[in-house]
Amino acid sequence: MSDLGWELSTASVLFHEAVARRLGLTAVEHKALGMIVRGGPLPAGALAPQLSVGASAVTGIVDRLVRAGYVERRPDPEDRRRVLIAATADRPDLSAIFADLTREMGTVVARYDAEQLATITDYLEQTIAVLRKQTAKLSDAA
């Protein structure tokens, strides 16, 4: 089982590295873009803990995403002193990049019944929680 975990982790990291390279980004920049797209406009300070990086690192990540044309800085309409990071309307359509993955994973998921999917979902939720906890530990130690 431990080898499967390692293989899954490696395959996932390498897949996201390949997606990032296709977009001209690093893996962390790609993940940041995904968080901004999915989470809506958010302050850079909210992005730092999600990425487990410091404020200065987030500034560099956001600067590179702005230069690439994927995000923009906007004044927060509720607090004009604060700046929000928002995805631009003309950012690349990531759904095209993920279309094959989505289709193939749909085929995999279709092999399982509701009870099996509930078990798989529980396993994944617990794994995500453990990974987030361990990431925070490692980040705090650095």
CSV table of C-alpha atoms in Angstrom, one decimal, residues 23 25 30 32-41 65-66 68-72 74 86-97:
chain,number,residue,atom,x,y,z
A,23,LEU,CA,1.0,27.3,-19.3
A,25,LEU,CA,4.2,28.5,-15.0
A,30,HIS,CA,-0.3,26.8,-11.4
A,32,ALA,CA,-2.1,29.4,-7.0
A,33,LEU,CA,-3.9,30.2,-10.2
A,34,GLY,CA,-6.3,27.3,-9.6
A,35,MET,CA,-7.0,28.5,-6.1
A,36,ILE,CA,-7.7,32.0,-7.4
A,37,VAL,CA,-10.0,30.7,-10.1
A,38,ARG,CA,-11.9,28.4,-7.8
A,39,GLY,CA,-11.9,30.7,-4.7
A,40,GLY,CA,-12.9,33.9,-6.5
A,41,PRO,CA,-11.1,37.1,-5.9
A,65,LEU,CA,0.8,35.5,-12.7
A,66,VAL,CA,0.0,39.2,-13.4
A,68,ALA,CA,1.6,36.2,-17.6
A,69,GLY,CA,-1.8,37.9,-17.9
A,70,TYR,CA,-3.6,35.2,-15.8
A,71,VAL,CA,-4.6,37.4,-12.8
A,72,GLU,CA,-4.9,41.0,-11.9
A,74,ARG,CA,-8.2,44.9,-8.0
A,86,ALA,CA,-8.7,38.0,-9.4
A,87,ALA,CA,-8.4,35.7,-12.4
A,88,THR,CA,-8.6,37.7,-15.7
A,89,ALA,CA,-11.3,37.0,-18.2
A,90,ASP,CA,-8.8,36.1,-20.9
A,91,ARG,CA,-6.9,33.6,-18.9
A,92,PRO,CA,-6.3,30.2,-20.6
A,93,ASP,CA,-9.2,27.8,-20.5
A,94,LEU,CA,-7.9,25.1,-18.2
A,95,SER,CA,-10.9,22.9,-18.9
A,96,ALA,CA,-9.4,22.0,-22.3
A,97,ILE,CA,-6.2,20.8,-20.5
